[in-house]
Coordinates of C-alpha atoms and ligand atoms in Angstrom, one line a residue:
T1 CA -67.3 -14.2 6.3
G2 CA -66.3 -12.6 3.0
G3 CA -65.4 -15.9 1.4
V4 CA -62.9 -16.8 4.1
T5 CA -63.0 -20.6 4.9
T6 CA -60.0 -21.1 7.1
I7 CA -57.8 -18.8 9.3
D8 CA -54.1 -18.9 9.6
A9 CA -53.4 -18.0 13.3
G10 CA -50.2 -16.0 13.7
Y11 CA -50.0 -15.9 9.9
K12 CA -47.7 -19.0 10.0
N13 CA -48.5 -19.8 6.4
T14 CA -49.4 -16.4 5.0
G15 CA -47.2 -14.2 2.9
S16 CA -48.1 -10.5 3.5
C17 CA -46.0 -8.8 0.7
E18 CA -43.3 -9.1 -1.9
S19 CA -40.0 -7.6 -0.7
E20 CA -36.5 -7.0 -2.1
I21 CA -34.9 -6.2 1.3
T22 CA -34.1 -9.4 3.3
F23 CA -33.9 -13.0 2.3
L24 CA -34.3 -15.8 4.9
D25 CA -34.0 -19.6 4.3
G26 CA -35.2 -21.2 7.5
E27 CA -34.0 -24.7 6.6
K28 CA -30.5 -23.7 5.6
G29 CA -30.1 -20.9 8.2
I30 CA -29.4 -18.3 5.5
L31 CA -29.9 -14.5 6.2
R32 CA -29.1 -11.9 3.5
Y33 CA -29.7 -8.1 3.4
R34 CA -30.2 -7.0 -0.2
G35 CA -28.3 -10.1 -1.3
Y36 CA -25.3 -9.7 1.0
S37 CA -24.7 -12.5 3.5
I38 CA -25.1 -11.7 7.2
E39 CA -21.8 -13.4 7.9
E40 CA -19.9 -11.0 5.6
L41 CA -21.8 -7.9 6.7
A42 CA -21.3 -8.7 10.4
E43 CA -17.5 -9.1 9.9
E44 CA -16.8 -6.5 7.2
A45 CA -19.4 -3.7 7.3
D46 CA -20.3 -1.0 9.8
F47 CA -23.8 -0.4 11.1
L48 CA -24.3 2.8 9.2
E49 CA -23.3 1.1 5.9
V50 CA -25.8 -1.6 6.6
A51 CA -28.5 0.9 7.5
Y52 CA -27.9 2.7 4.2
L53 CA -27.9 -0.6 2.3
L54 CA -31.2 -1.8 3.8
I55 CA -33.0 1.5 3.3
F56 CA -31.7 2.6 -0.1
G57 CA -30.8 -0.8 -1.6
E58 CA -27.1 -0.4 -2.3
L59 CA -24.0 -0.2 -0.2
P60 CA -23.0 3.5 0.0
T61 CA -19.8 4.9 -1.6
K62 CA -17.3 6.4 0.8
E63 CA -18.7 9.9 -0.2
Q64 CA -22.3 8.8 0.3
H65 CA -21.4 7.1 3.6
D66 CA -19.7 10.2 4.9
K67 CA -22.5 12.5 3.8
F68 CA -25.1 10.1 5.3
H69 CA -23.3 10.3 8.7
A70 CA -22.8 14.1 8.5
D71 CA -26.5 14.5 7.7
I72 CA -27.5 12.2 10.5
K73 CA -25.4 14.2 13.0
S74 CA -26.8 17.5 11.7
K75 CA -30.4 16.2 12.5
S76 CA -29.6 14.5 15.9
I77 CA -30.8 17.4 18.1
V78 CA -33.9 16.6 19.9
D79 CA -36.3 19.4 20.9
D80 CA -35.5 20.3 24.5
D81 CA -39.2 20.0 25.4
V82 CA -38.7 16.2 25.0
R83 CA -36.9 16.3 28.3
K84 CA -40.2 17.4 29.9
I85 CA -41.8 14.2 28.6
I86 CA -38.9 12.0 29.9
D87 CA -39.1 13.8 33.3
A88 CA -42.8 12.8 33.5
F89 CA -42.0 9.1 33.6
P90 CA -41.3 7.4 36.9
K91 CA -37.8 5.8 37.2
S92 CA -39.6 2.4 37.4
A93 CA -41.0 2.8 33.8
H94 CA -39.7 0.1 31.4
P95 CA -37.4 1.7 28.9
M96 CA -39.3 0.2 26.0
G97 CA -42.5 2.0 27.1
V98 CA -40.6 5.2 27.4
L99 CA -38.9 4.8 24.0
S100 CA -42.2 4.0 22.2
S101 CA -43.8 7.1 23.7
L102 CA -40.8 9.4 22.9
T103 CA -40.7 8.1 19.3
S104 CA -44.4 8.8 18.8
A105 CA -43.8 12.2 20.4
L106 CA -41.2 13.0 17.7
T107 CA -44.2 13.6 15.4
A108 CA -45.3 16.5 17.5
F109 CA -41.8 18.1 17.1
N110 CA -41.3 17.1 13.5
P111 CA -44.8 17.5 12.0
S112 CA -43.8 17.3 8.3
S113 CA -45.4 14.0 7.2
V114 CA -43.2 12.0 4.8
N115 CA -43.8 12.5 1.1
V116 CA -42.4 9.1 0.1
D117 CA -42.5 10.0 -3.6
S118 CA -39.9 12.7 -2.9
E119 CA -36.5 11.2 -2.5
E120 CA -35.3 14.3 -0.7
D121 CA -38.2 14.2 1.7
M122 CA -37.7 10.5 2.4
Y123 CA -34.0 11.0 2.9
N124 CA -34.5 13.9 5.3
S125 CA -36.9 11.8 7.4
V126 CA -34.5 8.9 7.4
V127 CA -31.5 10.9 8.7
K128 CA -33.8 12.7 11.2
I129 CA -34.9 9.5 12.9
L130 CA -31.5 7.8 12.6
G131 CA -30.0 10.9 14.3
K132 CA -32.6 11.4 17.1
F133 CA -33.3 7.7 18.0
P134 CA -29.9 7.0 19.6
V135 CA -30.4 10.2 21.7
L136 CA -33.8 8.9 22.9
V137 CA -32.2 5.5 23.6
A138 CA -29.4 7.0 25.6
W139 CA -31.6 9.5 27.5
T140 CA -34.0 6.7 28.4
M141 CA -31.2 4.9 30.1
R142 CA -29.6 7.9 31.7
K143 CA -32.9 9.2 33.1
K144 CA -33.4 5.9 35.1
Q145 CA -29.9 6.3 36.4
G146 CA -30.4 9.9 37.4
L147 CA -27.5 11.0 35.1
P148 CA -27.4 14.1 32.9
L149 CA -28.8 13.8 29.4
D150 CA -26.4 15.0 26.8
Y151 CA -25.4 14.6 23.1
G152 CA -21.9 13.0 23.3
S153 CA -19.5 14.3 20.6
N154 CA -20.1 15.2 17.0
T155 CA -16.6 13.9 16.2
L156 CA -17.3 10.3 17.0
G157 CA -18.7 7.5 14.8
Y158 CA -22.4 6.6 15.0
V159 CA -22.0 3.6 17.4
E160 CA -19.1 5.3 19.4
N161 CA -21.4 8.2 20.1
V162 CA -24.3 6.0 21.2
L163 CA -22.0 4.5 23.7
K164 CA -20.7 7.9 24.8
M165 CA -24.2 9.3 25.3
M166 CA -25.0 6.1 27.3
F167 CA -21.9 5.8 29.5
K168 CA -20.1 9.1 29.8
Q169 CA -19.9 9.8 33.6
P170 CA -20.1 13.5 34.7
N171 CA -16.7 15.0 35.5
E172 CA -14.8 12.0 34.2
K173 CA -12.8 11.7 30.9
Y174 CA -14.7 9.3 28.7
V175 CA -12.5 6.6 27.1
Q176 CA -13.8 4.7 24.2
N177 CA -13.3 0.9 24.4
K178 CA -12.8 -0.4 20.9
I179 CA -13.8 -3.9 21.9
I180 CA -17.2 -2.7 23.0
V181 CA -17.6 -0.4 20.0
D182 CA -16.9 -3.2 17.6
A183 CA -19.1 -5.7 19.5
L184 CA -22.1 -3.3 19.5
D185 CA -21.6 -2.4 15.9
K186 CA -21.7 -6.2 15.1
L187 CA -24.8 -6.7 17.3
L188 CA -26.7 -3.8 15.7
I189 CA -25.9 -5.2 12.2
L190 CA -27.2 -8.7 13.2
H191 CA -30.5 -7.1 14.5
A192 CA -30.9 -4.7 11.6
D193 CA -33.7 -6.5 9.7
H194 CA -35.5 -9.9 9.6
E195 CA -38.2 -9.7 6.9
Q196 CA -41.8 -9.9 8.1
N197 CA -41.3 -10.6 11.9
C198 CA -44.0 -9.4 14.3
S199 CA -42.6 -5.8 14.9
T200 CA -41.8 -5.2 11.2
S201 CA -45.3 -6.4 10.2
T202 CA -46.6 -4.0 12.8
V203 CA -44.7 -1.1 11.3
R204 CA -45.9 -2.1 7.9
I205 CA -49.6 -2.4 8.8
V206 CA -49.6 0.9 10.8
G207 CA -47.9 2.6 7.9
S208 CA -50.3 1.0 5.4
S209 CA -53.0 3.4 6.7
H210 CA -50.6 6.2 5.8
A211 CA -49.9 7.0 9.4
G212 CA -46.6 8.8 9.7
L213 CA -43.1 7.1 9.9
F214 CA -42.5 8.0 13.6
A215 CA -46.0 6.8 14.6
S216 CA -45.4 3.5 12.7
L217 CA -42.0 3.0 14.4
S218 CA -43.5 3.7 17.8
A219 CA -46.0 0.8 17.2
G220 CA -43.1 -1.4 16.1
I221 CA -41.3 -0.7 19.3
S222 CA -44.3 -1.8 21.3
A223 CA -44.6 -5.0 19.4
L224 CA -40.9 -5.8 19.9
W225 CA -41.3 -5.3 23.6
G226 CA -43.2 -8.6 24.0
P227 CA -41.2 -11.4 25.6
L228 CA -42.1 -13.7 22.7
H229 CA -40.3 -11.3 20.4
G230 CA -37.5 -8.8 21.2
G231 CA -38.3 -8.8 24.9
A232 CA -36.9 -12.4 24.9
N233 CA -33.3 -11.0 25.2
Q234 CA -34.2 -9.6 28.6
A235 CA -36.2 -12.7 29.6
V236 CA -33.2 -14.9 28.7
L237 CA -31.0 -13.2 31.2
E238 CA -33.7 -13.3 33.9
M239 CA -34.1 -17.0 33.2
L240 CA -30.3 -17.7 33.3
E241 CA -30.1 -15.7 36.5
A242 CA -32.9 -17.8 38.0
I243 CA -31.1 -21.0 37.0
K244 CA -27.9 -19.6 38.6
E245 CA -29.7 -18.8 41.8
D246 CA -31.0 -22.4 41.7
G247 CA -27.5 -23.7 41.8
G248 CA -27.3 -24.0 38.0
D249 CA -30.1 -26.6 37.9
T250 CA -30.8 -26.5 34.2
K251 CA -32.8 -29.8 34.3
K252 CA -35.5 -28.1 36.4
Y253 CA -36.0 -25.4 33.8
M254 CA -35.9 -27.9 30.9
A255 CA -38.7 -29.9 32.6
K256 CA -40.7 -26.7 33.1
A257 CA -40.3 -25.8 29.5
K258 CA -41.6 -29.2 28.4
D259 CA -44.5 -29.2 30.9
K260 CA -47.7 -28.4 29.0
N261 CA -49.3 -27.2 32.2
D262 CA -46.4 -24.7 32.8
P263 CA -46.5 -21.5 30.8
F264 CA -42.7 -21.3 31.1
R265 CA -40.7 -21.4 27.9
L266 CA -37.0 -21.7 27.4
M267 CA -36.5 -18.1 26.5
G268 CA -34.1 -17.5 23.5
F269 CA -35.1 -20.8 22.0
G270 CA -37.2 -21.5 19.0
H271 CA -38.0 -19.5 15.9
R272 CA -40.9 -19.3 13.4
V273 CA -38.6 -19.5 10.4
Y274 CA -35.3 -21.0 11.4
K275 CA -35.7 -24.8 11.9
N276 CA -32.0 -25.8 12.1
F277 CA -30.1 -22.9 13.5
D278 CA -30.3 -19.1 13.6
P279 CA -27.2 -17.8 11.8
R280 CA -27.2 -14.8 14.0
A281 CA -27.1 -16.9 17.2
R282 CA -24.0 -18.7 15.9
I283 CA -22.2 -15.4 15.3
I284 CA -23.3 -13.9 18.6
K285 CA -22.3 -17.0 20.6
K286 CA -18.8 -16.7 19.1
A287 CA -18.7 -13.0 19.7
A288 CA -19.8 -13.6 23.4
D289 CA -16.7 -15.8 23.9
E290 CA -14.4 -13.2 22.2
V291 CA -15.8 -10.1 23.9
L292 CA -15.9 -11.5 27.4
A293 CA -12.3 -12.9 26.9
D294 CA -11.1 -9.5 25.5
L295 CA -12.8 -7.6 28.4
G296 CA -11.5 -10.1 30.9
V297 CA -15.0 -10.8 32.1
E298 CA -15.7 -14.1 33.7
D299 CA -19.5 -14.6 33.6
P300 CA -20.9 -17.9 34.9
I301 CA -24.1 -17.1 33.1
L302 CA -22.3 -17.8 29.8
E303 CA -21.4 -21.3 30.9
I304 CA -25.0 -21.9 32.1
A305 CA -26.2 -20.7 28.7
K306 CA -23.9 -23.1 26.9
G307 CA -24.9 -25.9 29.2
L308 CA -28.6 -25.3 28.5
E309 CA -28.0 -25.2 24.8
Q310 CA -26.1 -28.5 25.0
E311 CA -29.0 -30.1 27.0
A312 CA -31.6 -28.9 24.6
L313 CA -29.7 -30.0 21.5
N314 CA -29.8 -33.6 23.0
D315 CA -33.4 -33.5 24.2
D316 CA -36.1 -35.1 22.1
Y317 CA -38.7 -32.5 23.0
F318 CA -36.6 -29.7 21.6
V319 CA -35.1 -31.7 18.7
K320 CA -38.5 -32.9 17.6
R321 CA -39.9 -29.4 17.6
K322 CA -36.7 -28.0 16.0
L323 CA -36.0 -25.6 18.8
Y324 CA -32.5 -24.0 18.7
P325 CA -31.0 -20.9 20.2
N326 CA -32.2 -17.7 18.4
V327 CA -30.8 -14.2 18.2
D328 CA -31.9 -13.4 21.7
F329 CA -30.2 -16.3 23.5
Y330 CA -26.6 -15.0 23.7
S331 CA -27.0 -11.3 22.9
G332 CA -27.9 -10.3 26.5
I333 CA -24.6 -11.8 27.8
I334 CA -22.6 -9.4 25.6
Y335 CA -24.8 -6.4 26.5
R336 CA -24.3 -7.3 30.2
A337 CA -20.5 -7.5 29.8
M338 CA -20.8 -4.0 28.2
G339 CA -22.5 -2.7 31.4
I340 CA -25.9 -2.3 29.7
P341 CA -28.7 -2.8 32.3
T342 CA -31.0 -5.8 31.6
D343 CA -34.1 -3.8 31.1
M344 CA -32.3 -1.9 28.3
F345 CA -31.5 -5.1 26.2
T346 CA -34.7 -4.8 24.1
V347 CA -34.0 -1.1 23.6
M348 CA -30.7 -2.1 22.0
F349 CA -32.6 -4.6 19.8
A350 CA -34.8 -1.7 18.7
L351 CA -31.8 0.5 17.9
G352 CA -30.5 -2.3 15.7
R353 CA -33.8 -3.0 14.0
L354 CA -34.5 0.7 13.3
P355 CA -33.1 0.7 9.8
G356 CA -34.9 -2.5 8.9
W357 CA -38.2 -1.0 10.1
I358 CA -37.5 2.2 8.0
A359 CA -36.6 0.2 4.9
Q360 CA -39.7 -2.0 5.1
W361 CA -42.0 1.0 5.8
R362 CA -40.5 2.9 2.8
E363 CA -40.8 -0.2 0.5
M364 CA -44.4 -0.7 1.6
R365 CA -45.3 2.9 0.8
L366 CA -43.3 3.1 -2.5
R367 CA -45.0 -0.1 -3.7
K368 CA -48.3 1.5 -2.8
E369 CA -49.4 -1.5 -0.8
P370 CA -53.1 -1.5 0.1
I371 CA -54.2 -0.8 3.7
G372 CA -53.8 -4.0 5.8
R373 CA -57.2 -5.3 6.7
P374 CA -57.5 -9.1 7.1
R375 CA -61.0 -10.9 7.4
Q376 CA -62.1 -13.4 10.1
L377 CA -64.3 -16.4 10.6
Y378 CA -67.2 -15.2 12.8
V379 CA -68.0 -17.8 15.5
G380 CA -70.1 -15.6 17.8
E381 CA -73.8 -15.2 18.6
T382 CA -76.4 -15.4 15.9
L383 CA -79.0 -12.6 15.7
R384 CA -80.9 -11.9 18.9
P385 CA -83.4 -9.2 20.0
F386 CA -82.4 -6.4 22.4
K387 CA -84.2 -6.4 25.8
K388 CA -84.5 -3.2 27.7
L389 CA -82.5 -3.0 31.0
E390 CA -85.6 -3.3 33.2
K391 CA -86.6 -6.5 31.4
R392 CA -83.2 -8.2 31.7
Ligands
SDX401 C1 -37.3 -12.9 17.8 O1 -39.8 -13.6 13.6 C2 -38.6 -13.2 13.8 O2 -37.8 -13.2 12.9 C3 -38.3 -12.8 15.2 C4 -36.8 -12.4 15.4 C5 -36.5 -11.1 14.6 O3 -35.3 -11.0 14.3 O4 -37.4 -10.3 14.4 O5 -36.0 -13.4 15.0 C6 -36.6 -12.0 16.9 O6 -38.4 -12.6 18.2 C7 -36.7 -14.3 18.2 C8 -37.7 -15.1 19.1 C9 -37.5 -14.7 20.5 N1 -38.6 -15.3 21.4 C10 -38.2 -16.3 22.3 O7 -37.1 -16.7 22.4 C11 -39.4 -16.7 23.2 C12 -39.4 -18.3 23.3 N2 -39.7 -18.8 21.9 C13 -41.1 -19.1 21.6 O8 -42.0 -18.4 22.3 C14 -41.3 -19.5 20.2 O9 -40.4 -20.4 19.8 C15 -41.4 -18.4 19.1 C16 -42.3 -17.3 19.5 C17 -40.1 -17.8 18.8 C18 -41.9 -19.0 17.8 O10 -43.2 -19.5 18.1 P1 -44.1 -20.3 17.0 O11 -43.4 -20.3 15.7 O12 -45.5 -19.7 17.1 O13 -44.1 -21.7 17.6 P2 -45.1 -22.3 18.6 O14 -45.3 -21.4 19.8 O15 -46.3 -22.8 17.9 O16 -44.3 -23.6 19.2 C19 -44.3 -24.9 18.5 C20 -44.1 -25.9 19.5 C21 -45.1 -25.8 20.7 O17 -45.2 -27.2 21.3 P3 -46.4 -28.1 20.8 O18 -47.7 -27.3 21.2 O19 -46.3 -28.3 19.3 O20 -46.3 -29.4 21.7 O21 -42.8 -25.7 20.2 C22 -43.0 -25.4 21.6 C23 -44.4 -25.0 21.7 O22 -44.9 -25.2 23.0 N3 -42.0 -24.3 21.8 C24 -41.3 -24.2 23.0 C25 -40.5 -23.1 22.8 N4 -40.8 -22.5 21.6 C26 -41.7 -23.3 21.0 N5 -41.3 -25.0 24.1 C27 -40.4 -24.6 25.0 N6 -39.6 -23.5 24.9 C28 -39.6 -22.7 23.8 N7 -38.9 -21.6 23.7

């Protein structure tokens, strides 16, 4: 057993690394990226600034920001053979599986592995993935819709161009909706990093074997896909839809969530770290009200979500276990109001989390962290002799 006497299932009480990137205080509901509060960044910054801050440690100057964006745009072309890979997927494929495969495939088209000790090499890899990933995100959605895969416009901002690549209809003039641009920019900032969550820990441990950046990111996308993690934002909308179909009977779902014999959980509730509130959920809930009002969208699902939150906040089972809405509880309501399909919600989470994954991977490599290899407590069979097949 290598000296191991106890195990820490799910690493609930295990610190895996030192990091300078993101600070969480679960009791006080504090989230900071490189020392800046999430509240200020969500209100004042744009997503590209936050990406630069997370990855390189400082907010960019105007000149750095503009160069960063220009370099990203210059590297945003995806090898046209990637279309053949996308064409091979059935329309029924879940976008997260497609995105994880395409991200891994980027290694085939960009073989240069990252020399993290070369600032220039690292910078080039960063702008390459930040340029190509939004294209893969948009093409994943467009393929399912049977719409042409294109690159939007080089004249647009980063988030504006993501939306154009996703939503421009053939033969129609595309009109930017500033409400949607600003809402998506804020959502991506709120998802950009979150210290050692499941998918980030996955990116780190894959990268700790010195596997490439794109391969590590592909693994992170797969981990995020799970409904206990990023996949929860899709599961929340499916749950709220089911409650709506049930005539808004939230009590039935609260009972299911508390029934130990029922695997059902109140999706979008609970968090490993936040035990009073998730600061991101507060900001997103407020944004949901504002965006739907600005868009003139009446969505009964929002009222059902608020009703469910109120019930849970007054229910002993949830209060005792310190279960509150997390980042995934309200985000899908905004994505839906933007016209993003439900099965693309977790892809939008990945788009937001990308700079955090990159930042954490870079820090892990720069700090020369050892390969991740935990031990175990062996509880299996003791030694036993092999019997040949004819004697068994
Ligand atoms: C994200 O780590 C991160 O930072 C993640 C994230 C990020 O930005 O990267 O914040 C993003 O993944 C948010 C979480 C999204 N997942 C969901 O909303 C799925 C529903 N939530 C749960 O499955 C759960 O709350 C987790 C996964 C979020 C946290 O799980 P833990 O910390 O392992 O807690 P647990 O499963 O041990 O639960 C403790 C107790 C248990 O009851 P008891 O056995 O003690 O009686 O609380 C219960 C659980 O049954 N519980 C729930 C519940 N969440 C926990 N009961 C009903 N509904 C829930 N949602």
